[in-house]
PDB file of C-alpha atoms in Angstrom:
ATOM      1  CA  MET A  27     -50.986  44.989   8.763  1.00  0.00           C
ATOM      2  CA  GLU A  28     -50.169  46.989  11.827  1.00  0.00           C
ATOM      3  CA  GLN A  29     -46.885  48.919  11.590  1.00  0.00           C
ATOM      4  CA  PHE A  30     -46.511  49.129  15.376  1.00  0.00           C
ATOM      5  CA  LEU A  31     -47.028  46.266  17.818  1.00  0.00           C
ATOM      6  CA  GLN A  32     -47.849  46.744  21.484  1.00  0.00           C
ATOM      7  CA  VAL A  33     -45.400  45.115  23.914  1.00  0.00           C
ATOM      8  CA  GLY A  34     -46.724  46.553  27.164  1.00  0.00           C
ATOM      9  CA  VAL A  35     -48.717  49.115  29.107  1.00  0.00           C
ATOM     10  CA  ILE A  36     -47.269  51.340  31.830  1.00  0.00           C
ATOM     11  CA  SER A  37     -49.289  50.494  34.926  1.00  0.00           C
ATOM     12  CA  SER A  38     -47.588  52.727  37.499  1.00  0.00           C
ATOM     13  CA  THR A  39     -44.382  54.331  38.627  1.00  0.00           C
ATOM     14  CA  HIS A  40     -41.816  52.341  40.597  1.00  0.00           C
ATOM     15  CA  GLY A  41     -39.808  54.257  43.151  1.00  0.00           C
ATOM     16  CA  ILE A  42     -38.841  57.900  42.766  1.00  0.00           C
ATOM     17  CA  ARG A  43     -36.035  57.652  40.164  1.00  0.00           C
ATOM     18  CA  GLY A  44     -38.182  57.450  37.041  1.00  0.00           C
ATOM     19  CA  GLU A  45     -38.682  53.683  36.780  1.00  0.00           C
ATOM     20  CA  VAL A  46     -42.046  52.376  35.614  1.00  0.00           C
ATOM     21  CA  LYS A  47     -43.952  49.161  36.185  1.00  0.00           C
ATOM     22  CA  VAL A  48     -44.974  47.732  32.811  1.00  0.00           C
ATOM     23  CA  PHE A  49     -47.635  45.083  32.285  1.00  0.00           C
ATOM     24  CA  PRO A  50     -46.196  43.083  29.362  1.00  0.00           C
ATOM     25  CA  THR A  51     -48.543  42.334  26.452  1.00  0.00           C
ATOM     26  CA  THR A  52     -46.038  40.078  24.743  1.00  0.00           C
ATOM     27  CA  ASP A  53     -46.014  36.319  25.256  1.00  0.00           C
ATOM     28  CA  ASP A  54     -42.346  36.473  26.342  1.00  0.00           C
ATOM     29  CA  PRO A  55     -41.612  39.256  28.870  1.00  0.00           C
ATOM     30  CA  ALA A  56     -37.911  38.279  28.845  1.00  0.00           C
ATOM     31  CA  ARG A  57     -37.707  39.933  25.403  1.00  0.00           C
ATOM     32  CA  TYR A  58     -37.479  43.279  27.252  1.00  0.00           C
ATOM     33  CA  LYS A  59     -33.842  42.410  28.031  1.00  0.00           C
ATOM     34  CA  LYS A  60     -33.059  42.561  24.296  1.00  0.00           C
ATOM     35  CA  LEU A  61     -35.093  45.694  23.537  1.00  0.00           C
ATOM     36  CA  LYS A  62     -33.017  48.829  23.052  1.00  0.00           C
ATOM     37  CA  LYS A  63     -35.866  51.283  22.435  1.00  0.00           C
ATOM     38  CA  VAL A  64     -39.660  51.512  22.485  1.00  0.00           C
ATOM     39  CA  LEU A  65     -42.226  54.015  21.329  1.00  0.00           C
ATOM     40  CA  LEU A  66     -44.439  55.523  24.006  1.00  0.00           C
ATOM     41  CA  ASP A  67     -47.923  56.253  22.663  1.00  0.00           C
ATOM     42  CA  THR A  68     -49.043  59.325  24.603  1.00  0.00           C
ATOM     43  CA  GLY A  69     -52.311  59.586  22.690  1.00  0.00           C
ATOM     44  CA  LYS A  70     -51.108  62.696  20.878  1.00  0.00           C
ATOM     45  CA  GLU A  71     -47.680  61.542  19.711  1.00  0.00           C
ATOM     46  CA  ARG A  72     -45.232  58.657  19.820  1.00  0.00           C
ATOM     47  CA  LEU A  73     -42.068  59.323  21.781  1.00  0.00           C
ATOM     48  CA  GLU A  74     -39.006  57.171  21.159  1.00  0.00           C
ATOM     49  CA  LEU A  75     -37.500  56.114  24.490  1.00  0.00           C
ATOM     50  CA  GLU A  76     -34.206  54.318  24.991  1.00  0.00           C
ATOM     51  CA  ILE A  77     -34.274  51.518  27.556  1.00  0.00           C
ATOM     52  CA  GLN A  78     -31.532  51.889  30.174  1.00  0.00           C
ATOM     53  CA  SER A  79     -32.323  48.905  32.422  1.00  0.00           C
ATOM     54  CA  VAL A  80     -34.860  46.130  32.936  1.00  0.00           C
ATOM     55  CA  LYS A  81     -35.825  44.119  36.032  1.00  0.00           C
ATOM     56  CA  PHE A  82     -38.645  41.667  36.659  1.00  0.00           C
ATOM     57  CA  PHE A  83     -41.084  41.783  39.584  1.00  0.00           C
ATOM     58  CA  LYS A  84     -43.992  39.326  39.796  1.00  0.00           C
ATOM     59  CA  GLN A  85     -45.929  39.652  36.507  1.00  0.00           C
ATOM     60  CA  PHE A  86     -44.460  43.099  35.793  1.00  0.00           C
ATOM     61  CA  VAL A  87     -41.362  44.383  34.036  1.00  0.00           C
ATOM     62  CA  ILE A  88     -39.626  47.293  35.766  1.00  0.00           C
ATOM     63  CA  VAL A  89     -38.185  49.563  33.075  1.00  0.00           C
ATOM     64  CA  LYS A  90     -35.847  52.528  33.436  1.00  0.00           C
ATOM     65  CA  PHE A  91     -35.656  54.855  30.437  1.00  0.00           C
ATOM     66  CA  LYS A  92     -32.503  56.819  29.645  1.00  0.00           C
ATOM     67  CA  GLY A  93     -32.857  60.510  30.514  1.00  0.00           C
ATOM     68  CA  ILE A  94     -35.922  60.047  32.739  1.00  0.00           C
ATOM     69  CA  ASP A  95     -34.654  60.209  36.313  1.00  0.00           C
ATOM     70  CA  ASN A  96     -37.597  61.553  38.277  1.00  0.00           C
ATOM     71  CA  ILE A  97     -41.000  60.135  39.216  1.00  0.00           C
ATOM     72  CA  ASN A  98     -42.617  63.401  38.069  1.00  0.00           C
ATOM     73  CA  ASP A  99     -41.316  62.884  34.516  1.00  0.00           C
ATOM     74  CA  VAL A 100     -43.129  59.534  34.103  1.00  0.00           C
ATOM     75  CA  GLU A 101     -46.225  59.973  36.272  1.00  0.00           C
ATOM     76  CA  ARG A 102     -48.294  61.308  33.356  1.00  0.00           C
ATOM     77  CA  TYR A 103     -47.629  58.177  31.264  1.00  0.00           C
ATOM     78  CA  LYS A 104     -49.598  55.756  33.483  1.00  0.00           C
ATOM     79  CA  GLY A 105     -51.917  53.664  31.314  1.00  0.00           C
ATOM     80  CA  LYS A 106     -50.029  54.486  28.100  1.00  0.00           C
ATOM     81  CA  SER A 107     -48.907  51.824  25.620  1.00  0.00           C
ATOM     82  CA  LEU A 108     -45.364  50.858  24.748  1.00  0.00           C
ATOM     83  CA  LEU A 109     -44.912  49.903  21.098  1.00  0.00           C
ATOM     84  CA  VAL A 110     -42.206  48.493  18.877  1.00  0.00           C
ATOM     85  CA  THR A 111     -41.912  48.756  15.137  1.00  0.00           C
ATOM     86  CA  ARG A 112     -42.501  45.620  13.110  1.00  0.00           C
ATOM     87  CA  GLU A 113     -38.747  45.571  12.360  1.00  0.00           C
ATOM     88  CA  ASP A 114     -37.910  45.483  16.102  1.00  0.00           C
ATOM     89  CA  ALA A 115     -40.536  42.837  16.876  1.00  0.00           C
ATOM     90  CA  VAL A 116     -39.667  39.228  17.652  1.00  0.00           C
ATOM     91  CA  LYS A 117     -39.156  37.258  14.468  1.00  0.00           C
ATOM     92  CA  LEU A 118     -41.903  34.710  13.859  1.00  0.00           C
ATOM     93  CA  GLU A 119     -41.520  31.015  13.131  1.00  0.00           C
ATOM     94  CA  ASN A 120     -43.562  29.284  10.422  1.00  0.00           C
ATOM     95  CA  ASP A 121     -47.281  29.246  11.256  1.00  0.00           C
ATOM     96  CA  GLU A 122     -46.869  32.005  13.881  1.00  0.00           C
ATOM     97  CA  TYR A 123     -48.683  35.334  13.610  1.00  0.00           C
ATOM     98  CA  TYR A 124     -48.893  38.590  15.509  1.00  0.00           C
ATOM     99  CA  ILE A 125     -52.256  38.846  17.254  1.00  0.00           C
ATOM    100  CA  ALA A 126     -52.654  42.387  15.906  1.00  0.00           C
ATOM    101  CA  ASP A 127     -52.566  40.944  12.372  1.00  0.00           C
ATOM    102  CA  LEU A 128     -55.225  38.322  13.145  1.00  0.00           C
ATOM    103  CA  ILE A 129     -57.838  40.592  14.738  1.00  0.00           C
ATOM    104  CA  GLY A 130     -60.437  41.629  12.164  1.00  0.00           C
ATOM    105  CA  MET A 131     -59.631  38.817   9.726  1.00  0.00           C
ATOM    106  CA  GLU A 132     -62.458  37.377   7.653  1.00  0.00           C
ATOM    107  CA  VAL A 133     -62.933  33.692   8.428  1.00  0.00           C
ATOM    108  CA  TYR A 134     -64.168  31.110   5.919  1.00  0.00           C
ATOM    109  CA  THR A 135     -65.089  27.431   6.096  1.00  0.00           C
ATOM    110  CA  GLU A 136     -65.520  24.954   3.265  1.00  0.00           C
ATOM    111  CA  GLU A 137     -69.105  26.243   2.910  1.00  0.00           C
ATOM    112  CA  GLY A 138     -68.141  29.926   2.583  1.00  0.00           C
ATOM    113  CA  ARG A 139     -67.911  33.000   4.824  1.00  0.00           C
ATOM    114  CA  PHE A 140     -68.152  32.146   8.508  1.00  0.00           C
ATOM    115  CA  GLY A 141     -67.450  35.428  10.339  1.00  0.00           C
ATOM    116  CA  ILE A 142     -64.787  37.793  11.708  1.00  0.00           C
ATOM    117  CA  LEU A 143     -61.977  36.929  14.127  1.00  0.00           C
ATOM    118  CA  LYS A 144     -62.441  39.362  16.993  1.00  0.00           C
ATOM    119  CA  ASP A 145     -60.085  38.122  19.722  1.00  0.00           C
ATOM    120  CA  VAL A 146     -57.369  35.623  20.594  1.00  0.00           C
ATOM    121  CA  MET A 147     -57.412  33.919  23.990  1.00  0.00           C
ATOM    122  CA  GLU A 148     -54.161  32.487  25.263  1.00  0.00           C
ATOM    123  CA  THR A 149     -54.663  29.235  27.157  1.00  0.00           C
ATOM    124  CA  GLY A 150     -52.138  26.791  28.552  1.00  0.00           C
ATOM    125  CA  ALA A 151     -52.240  24.324  25.671  1.00  0.00           C
ATOM    126  CA  ASN A 152     -52.895  26.483  22.605  1.00  0.00           C
ATOM    127  CA  GLU A 153     -54.465  29.751  21.580  1.00  0.00           C
ATOM    128  CA  VAL A 154     -58.198  29.930  20.967  1.00  0.00           C
ATOM    129  CA  TYR A 155     -59.643  32.182  18.284  1.00  0.00           C
ATOM    130  CA  VAL A 156     -62.852  34.007  19.184  1.00  0.00           C
ATOM    131  CA  ILE A 157     -64.861  34.325  15.975  1.00  0.00           C
ATOM    132  CA  ASP A 158     -67.985  36.444  15.642  1.00  0.00           C
ATOM    133  CA  SER A 159     -69.924  34.092  13.387  1.00  0.00           C
ATOM    134  CA  ASP A 160     -72.641  35.361  11.040  1.00  0.00           C
ATOM    135  CA  LYS A 161     -74.802  32.333  11.823  1.00  0.00           C
ATOM    136  CA  TYR A 162     -73.868  31.049  15.300  1.00  0.00           C
ATOM    137  CA  GLY A 163     -72.792  34.145  17.244  1.00  0.00           C
ATOM    138  CA  GLU A 164     -69.528  33.838  19.169  1.00  0.00           C
ATOM    139  CA  VAL A 165     -67.629  30.641  18.358  1.00  0.00           C
ATOM    140  CA  LEU A 166     -64.386  29.492  19.987  1.00  0.00           C
ATOM    141  CA  VAL A 167     -62.005  27.693  17.640  1.00  0.00           C
ATOM    142  CA  PRO A 168     -58.744  26.157  18.894  1.00  0.00           C
ATOM    143  CA  ALA A 169     -55.654  27.290  16.967  1.00  0.00           C
ATOM    144  CA  ILE A 170     -54.588  23.761  16.011  1.00  0.00           C
ATOM    145  CA  ARG A 171     -53.654  22.303  12.631  1.00  0.00           C
ATOM    146  CA  GLN A 172     -56.883  20.290  12.417  1.00  0.00           C
ATOM    147  CA  CYS A 173     -58.946  23.513  12.597  1.00  0.00           C
ATOM    148  CA  ILE A 174     -56.805  26.264  11.042  1.00  0.00           C
ATOM    149  CA  LEU A 175     -56.269  25.353   7.399  1.00  0.00           C
ATOM    150  CA  ASP A 176     -54.849  28.583   5.974  1.00  0.00           C
ATOM    151  CA  VAL A 177     -53.976  32.097   7.148  1.00  0.00           C
ATOM    152  CA  ASP A 178     -53.307  34.891   4.650  1.00  0.00           C
ATOM    153  CA  VAL A 179     -52.155  37.972   6.561  1.00  0.00           C
ATOM    154  CA  GLU A 180     -51.950  40.188   3.447  1.00  0.00           C
ATOM    155  CA  LYS A 181     -55.535  39.412   2.374  1.00  0.00           C
ATOM    156  CA  LYS A 182     -56.759  39.384   6.022  1.00  0.00           C
ATOM    157  CA  MET A 183     -58.400  35.974   5.412  1.00  0.00           C
ATOM    158  CA  MET A 184     -58.400  32.697   7.316  1.00  0.00           C
ATOM    159  CA  LYS A 185     -59.797  29.322   6.272  1.00  0.00           C
ATOM    160  CA  ILE A 186     -60.897  26.964   9.034  1.00  0.00           C
ATOM    161  CA  HIS A 187     -62.369  23.519   9.455  1.00  0.00           C
ATOM    162  CA  LEU A 188     -65.011  23.203  12.182  1.00  0.00           C
ATOM    163  CA  LEU A 189     -64.557  20.038  14.215  1.00  0.00           C
ATOM    164  CA  ASP A 190     -67.724  18.353  15.448  1.00  0.00           C
ATOM    165  CA  GLY A 191     -69.080  20.052  18.551  1.00  0.00           C
ATOM    166  CA  LEU A 192     -67.608  23.525  17.962  1.00  0.00           C
ATOM    167  CA  VAL A 193     -70.951  24.991  16.793  1.00  0.00           C
TER     168      VAL A 193
END
């Protein structure tokens, strides 16, 4: 399981006072209001940054970090990921999973091994799991109770039932 979960990517600076425009990679951008700190993945290290203020603009979150008051101090972080520790992540309900934990899972059907879960697409109604099947190539499976029988995050295994027409 991943220890750090991505909650956004810095897309650009915002103004000249050190604010950044963040593209949220969480399903609920409003969670930024409750975040106190994030880890900035610079590629070489992870810097802990304290969040001073949060605003919302279109699909972006405008974040001001404590102690960063100049556009020049944040310019170099464009394109970098913002992470939270698993402890600071949103608590999950029953039958909810972090996407980072699902990617790479081995998928099985009643007949045996089916493939590897390689992506999760978020649609309006429900998520869709993109599975790289050993036999059929890429298969899209809706994340609904009729299809997803069991998910074991620790063993990185998922058991599914293929409804007629999926393959």
